[in-house]
Amino acid sequence: MDQIFVTLKHLLVGFGPAQCQPIISAVISVAGIIGVFATLFAITTILERKGLGRIQNRYGPNRVGPFGILQPLADGVKALIKEDIVPRTADSVVHFLAPLVLVAPVFLALAVVPMGRNMVAIDMDAGVLFFFAVGAATELSVFMAGWSSRNKYSLLGAMRAIAQMISYEVPLILSAVTVIMIAGSLSTVKIIEAQAGYAGGLPRWFVLTPWGLAGFILFMIAAAAESNRSPFDLPEGESEIIAGYYIEYSGFKFALFFLGEYIGMFAVSGLAITLFLGGWHAPFEFLTWVPSYVWFFGKLLALIAVFIWVRGTLPRLRMDQLMNFAWKFMLPMALINLLTAGIWRFLAPGISRWLICSFLVLGPYIMLARGLLQGSGVGKRTYRYAE
């Protein structure tokens, strides 16, 4: 069962002529990635709307299909048949290309994420570098959408989005560098291999180390900001700039922006699983009989659930709070975590290594957090009740 999809792909490729087999293999991989993650996108939208409804004490979608499970289909049909409106003064070519430039890179990024044993579309030595390189194109698409719309709100939303994405991309990459240092490779496959095996009944995942836990938390916070997820959804602040950089988009183009953001969230979550959570490896040795792709997608759904939980729980930050948090807390912590990972690498295994590295992470965390709170003017919350 573990290699059923790999075997099926090899069987389908074998039917084609020898000179066309590389092309057939690439087409099957692309079709598989698009099909699986487009389906996951539809499932996630209904789960998120249902989950947020329960958090906010309401039902959520419950009209289309049994328990509202066909709501994503209704939304897709609506997006397809809705009128496509382009502002008269907009740059029509750039306006049309912007959503395509957003969607294409996030699907490309998924090509280097292993989704199971021997289940990676492209196994390259610089897989992590490729992931971040193609992911940077999303910032270009955001600027294209904001600038081409010829709307002050869309341009303001684009500038806010770019400032946020650039600010949080720095700690995102630095958090990944710690894993690259320890694994000694930029290959996503080799990084997962470095986390194989078990010790004392626990897996050798990087997240189960002081620097790995700190790096994982920093990575996921930065990933939420990169994906414009709450509480970092400043570019789409409806109460301030209506809908941000895609205010002038409608119909299927708007749906592509929506799709791109979710696929980007899946991609960065998949990379977090690869870097810190052992990839497709099972959490316990007695569960290795479960197919590897089940573990990958199980971990992916768990991270998506955390994103939904955070969205329904935390309020949106102000722009100054968002930027202060990035440059005064996230960046220093990411740099300190780099030092901690280097010290962990050269210290002898034992309790002393754990104590030293834990102190190196917790000490700066407490000092930076206190400094950030003191500078913000936020005091201790007190509750007063009417008598």
XYZ file of C-alpha atoms in Angstrom:
387
model
C 0.000 0.000 0.000
C 2.809 2.416 0.769
C 4.098 2.468 -2.815
C 0.789 2.019 -4.638
C 0.836 5.468 -6.245
C 4.511 5.164 -7.209
C 3.853 1.770 -8.790
C 0.771 3.083 -10.608
C 2.745 5.995 -12.016
C 5.543 3.715 -13.261
C 2.913 1.478 -14.851
C 1.292 4.393 -16.701
C 4.644 5.785 -17.827
C 5.643 2.359 -19.126
C 2.786 2.386 -21.646
C 4.309 5.345 -23.509
C 7.200 5.321 -25.975
C 10.673 5.534 -24.444
C 11.443 9.008 -25.804
C 8.210 10.421 -24.355
C 8.394 8.790 -20.940
C 10.077 11.747 -19.135
C 7.338 14.069 -20.428
C 4.584 11.614 -19.456
C 6.105 11.254 -15.988
C 6.180 15.045 -15.533
C 2.581 15.423 -16.734
C 1.361 12.729 -14.318
C 3.216 14.366 -11.411
C 1.802 17.800 -12.254
C -1.725 16.447 -12.654
C -1.435 14.582 -9.354
C -0.243 17.653 -7.425
C -2.909 19.922 -8.919
C -5.680 17.371 -8.415
C -4.788 16.475 -4.830
C -4.216 20.010 -3.559
C -7.149 21.523 -5.454
C -9.351 18.911 -3.773
C -7.705 19.669 -0.420
C -8.424 23.362 -1.053
C -12.135 22.616 -1.463
C -12.183 20.441 1.662
C -10.277 23.034 3.699
C -12.656 25.865 2.777
C -15.696 23.980 4.051
C -13.866 22.773 7.170
C -12.644 26.279 7.917
C -16.047 27.869 7.499
C -17.642 25.159 9.625
C -14.901 25.424 12.241
C -15.087 29.212 12.445
C -18.846 28.942 12.708
C -18.560 26.652 15.719
C -15.930 28.883 17.332
C -18.233 31.900 16.838
C -21.336 29.972 17.986
C -23.044 29.748 14.585
C -23.667 27.003 12.057
C -21.589 27.924 9.022
C -22.533 26.606 5.554
C -25.447 24.166 5.866
C -27.647 24.679 2.793
C -25.886 23.182 -0.234
C -25.778 19.397 -0.022
C -25.888 17.251 3.137
C -24.582 19.352 6.055
C -23.383 21.932 3.513
C -20.552 19.771 2.148
C -21.253 20.847 -1.458
C -20.707 24.525 -0.659
C -17.226 24.574 -2.324
C -18.832 23.288 -5.552
C -21.440 26.049 -5.423
C -18.714 28.638 -4.790
C -16.712 27.331 -7.752
C -19.696 27.486 -10.111
C -20.477 30.999 -8.888
C -16.888 32.129 -9.517
C -16.956 30.673 -13.047
C -20.206 32.299 -14.160
C -19.793 35.619 -12.357
C -19.057 38.626 -14.541
C -15.391 39.557 -14.890
C -15.135 43.307 -14.289
C -11.937 45.176 -15.202
C -11.616 48.881 -14.322
C -11.566 51.132 -17.377
C -8.259 52.740 -16.399
C -6.571 49.490 -15.333
C -3.617 47.952 -17.147
C -5.615 45.034 -18.540
C -2.615 42.801 -19.392
C -0.942 43.069 -15.967
C -4.364 42.893 -14.300
C -5.002 39.580 -16.071
C -1.546 38.102 -15.380
C -1.370 38.907 -11.651
C -3.516 35.989 -10.356
C -1.726 33.576 -12.703
C 1.660 34.732 -11.406
C 0.410 34.043 -7.871
C -0.945 30.537 -8.497
C 1.844 29.094 -10.674
C 4.757 29.530 -8.183
C 2.920 27.958 -5.238
C 2.200 24.822 -7.278
C 5.846 24.792 -8.390
C 6.937 24.971 -4.740
C 4.972 21.790 -4.001
C 7.084 19.936 -6.565
C 10.025 19.658 -4.140
C 7.997 18.652 -1.052
C 8.109 14.865 -0.429
C 4.551 13.668 0.278
C 5.534 10.080 1.033
C 8.335 7.577 0.543
C 9.614 8.063 -3.045
C 6.762 10.539 -3.625
C 8.421 13.784 -4.682
C 7.969 15.307 -8.126
C 11.481 16.799 -8.324
C 14.317 15.509 -6.156
C 16.966 18.206 -6.495
C 19.986 18.935 -4.330
C 18.815 22.521 -3.754
C 15.165 21.755 -3.061
C 14.786 24.188 -0.152
C 16.469 26.946 -2.152
C 14.133 26.251 -5.078
C 11.128 26.445 -2.745
C 12.031 29.909 -1.460
C 13.121 31.134 -4.899
C 9.805 30.374 -6.614
C 7.872 31.501 -3.536
C 9.363 34.981 -3.879
C 7.368 35.432 -7.105
C 4.186 35.827 -5.050
C 5.377 39.252 -3.923
C 5.637 40.288 -7.566
C 2.069 39.129 -8.237
C 0.763 41.123 -5.263
C 2.418 44.290 -6.578
C 1.125 43.592 -10.094
C -2.437 43.278 -8.797
C -2.276 46.439 -6.685
C -0.538 48.627 -9.227
C -2.462 47.534 -12.323
C -5.887 48.143 -10.737
C -5.354 51.934 -10.668
C -7.049 52.113 -7.294
C -5.577 53.795 -4.235
C -6.937 51.169 -1.860
C -5.528 48.315 -3.932
C -2.130 50.019 -4.183
C -2.080 50.683 -0.442
C -3.013 47.051 0.206
C -0.240 45.882 -2.124
C 2.366 48.041 -0.378
C 1.279 46.743 3.022
C 1.339 43.162 1.772
C 4.829 43.504 0.275
C 6.194 45.157 3.432
C 4.719 42.341 5.522
C 5.897 39.521 3.235
C 9.457 40.835 2.962
C 9.670 41.440 6.724
C 8.531 37.932 7.671
C 10.355 36.172 4.869
C 13.662 36.907 6.619
C 12.883 34.974 9.861
C 11.137 32.303 7.765
C 14.307 31.571 5.793
C 16.593 31.902 8.836
C 14.459 29.346 10.690
C 14.928 26.936 7.786
C 18.695 27.568 7.731
C 19.043 25.963 11.170
C 17.759 22.669 9.736
C 20.028 22.985 6.707
C 23.002 23.448 9.036
C 22.216 20.327 11.052
C 21.210 18.126 8.097
C 24.078 19.368 5.936
C 21.949 19.478 2.806
C 19.462 21.617 0.889
C 17.689 18.530 -0.426
C 14.253 18.004 1.090
C 14.651 14.231 0.683
C 17.963 14.179 2.580
C 16.553 16.424 5.313
C 13.809 13.852 5.909
C 16.402 11.058 5.881
C 18.326 12.937 8.594
C 15.236 12.649 10.831
C 14.776 8.902 10.311
C 14.982 6.465 13.192
C 13.886 6.421 16.828
C 15.643 6.892 20.154
C 14.077 5.945 23.461
C 10.715 5.415 21.795
C 10.676 8.929 20.321
C 11.375 9.920 16.714
C 14.511 11.844 15.784
C 12.501 14.792 14.502
C 14.232 18.167 14.683
C 11.224 19.690 16.471
C 12.094 17.562 19.536
C 15.234 19.636 20.200
C 15.429 23.105 21.819
C 16.582 24.828 18.631
C 14.150 22.761 16.529
C 11.131 23.659 18.654
C 12.066 27.357 18.612
C 12.709 27.202 14.858
C 9.395 25.453 14.219
C 7.416 28.050 16.189
C 9.209 30.923 14.446
C 8.708 29.230 11.074
C 4.955 28.753 11.587
C 4.439 32.332 12.808
C 6.308 33.661 9.775
C 4.373 31.235 7.547
C 1.077 32.647 8.845
C 2.279 36.148 7.994
C 3.503 35.061 4.547
C 0.116 33.448 3.859
C -1.780 36.563 5.045
C -3.501 34.468 7.699
C -4.998 35.943 10.853
C -3.747 37.684 12.962
C -1.491 38.905 10.138
C -4.250 39.575 7.571
C -3.412 43.280 7.342
C -3.380 43.418 3.504
C -7.069 42.413 3.545
C -8.164 44.624 6.426
C -11.819 45.102 5.431
C -12.392 47.803 8.027
C -9.427 49.825 6.735
C -8.754 49.197 3.024
C -11.848 47.167 2.019
C -10.256 44.087 0.387
C -6.635 45.036 -0.153
C -4.735 44.452 -3.339
C -7.456 42.416 -5.078
C -10.340 44.809 -4.472
C -10.793 45.304 -8.238
C -10.970 41.572 -9.007
C -14.124 39.552 -9.448
C -15.246 36.212 -10.793
C -12.666 33.549 -11.505
C -9.710 35.911 -11.106
C -10.717 36.535 -7.514
C -11.083 32.780 -7.026
C -7.500 32.328 -8.276
C -6.214 34.711 -5.600
C -8.202 32.766 -3.027
C -6.808 29.495 -4.375
C -3.242 30.830 -4.436
C -3.337 31.870 -0.786
C -4.581 28.471 0.360
C -2.166 26.486 -1.829
C 0.621 28.706 -0.499
C -0.469 27.808 3.038
C -0.385 24.105 2.104
C 3.066 24.483 0.547
C 4.669 26.268 3.494
C 3.007 23.812 5.908
C 4.409 20.950 3.828
C 7.866 22.476 4.078
C 7.462 22.843 7.859
C 6.587 19.141 8.046
C 9.655 18.325 5.957
C 12.040 20.491 7.965
C 10.867 19.921 11.534
C 8.256 17.135 11.785
C 10.100 14.273 10.118
C 8.291 14.527 6.788
C 6.378 11.348 6.050
C 7.925 9.373 8.950
C 5.620 7.887 11.590
C 5.680 9.379 15.109
C 6.260 5.965 16.714
C 8.103 2.905 15.496
C 5.136 0.546 15.919
C 3.124 2.710 13.485
C 5.524 2.446 10.548
C 3.134 0.003 8.847
C 0.795 2.918 8.075
C 1.440 4.262 4.527
C 3.868 7.176 4.522
C 1.569 9.530 2.589
C -1.087 9.083 5.300
C 1.338 10.493 7.873
C 2.271 13.438 5.657
C -1.313 14.476 4.970
C -2.299 13.784 8.579
C 0.373 16.228 9.764
C -0.705 18.692 7.058
C -4.335 18.593 8.206
C -3.192 19.087 11.815
C -1.287 22.250 10.869
C -4.267 23.500 8.850
C -6.447 22.961 11.929
C -4.029 25.134 13.930
C -4.278 27.898 11.293
C -8.098 27.743 11.500
C -8.017 27.754 15.300
C -5.736 30.803 15.380
C -7.921 32.637 12.852
C -11.003 32.115 14.981
C -9.241 33.083 18.220
C -6.806 35.986 17.786
C -7.725 39.545 16.727
C -5.899 41.340 13.933
C -2.722 43.233 14.772
C -2.089 46.872 13.943
C 0.460 47.590 11.240
C 2.995 49.037 13.680
C 2.619 46.007 15.974
C 3.116 43.674 13.028
C 6.338 45.348 11.875
C 7.727 45.700 15.401
C 7.090 42.027 16.042
C 8.937 41.066 12.849
C 12.057 43.192 13.318
C 12.321 43.449 17.108
C 11.386 39.892 18.067
C 11.221 37.421 15.171
C 14.494 38.414 13.502
C 16.634 38.500 16.697
C 15.163 35.167 17.847
C 15.874 33.583 14.458
C 19.500 34.764 14.583
C 19.907 33.524 18.179
C 18.411 30.193 17.158
C 21.044 29.919 14.409
C 23.748 30.275 17.059
C 21.976 27.739 19.271
C 21.818 25.188 16.450
C 25.538 25.633 15.792
C 26.367 25.094 19.474
C 24.089 22.032 19.577
C 25.953 20.564 16.621
C 29.359 20.726 18.316
C 28.406 19.888 21.911
C 28.609 16.278 23.069
C 25.238 14.512 23.430
C 23.861 14.582 26.951
C 21.841 16.556 29.462
C 24.358 19.440 29.457
C 23.723 20.046 25.751
C 19.985 20.240 26.394
C 20.381 22.621 29.325
C 22.783 24.963 27.526
C 20.715 25.163 24.333
C 17.446 25.547 26.234
C 18.923 28.458 28.190
C 20.192 30.054 24.957
C 16.654 29.967 23.554
C 14.562 30.807 26.634
C 16.784 33.611 27.978
C 16.637 35.839 24.876
C 12.963 34.966 24.413
C 12.071 36.359 27.841
C 14.205 39.492 27.394
C 12.947 40.242 23.870
C 9.323 39.641 24.869
C 9.631 42.014 27.847
C 11.301 44.649 25.715
C 8.614 44.375 23.061
C 5.793 44.711 25.603
C 7.407 47.645 27.394
C 7.857 49.541 24.140
C 4.269 48.903 23.056
C 2.651 50.491 26.099
C 0.459 47.416 26.618
C -0.224 46.853 30.295
C -1.644 43.952 32.246
C -5.308 43.438 31.464
C -7.679 43.919 34.381
C -11.340 42.920 34.391
C -13.986 44.973 36.091
C -17.518 43.777 36.682
C -20.660 45.737 37.323
C -21.951 45.390 40.855
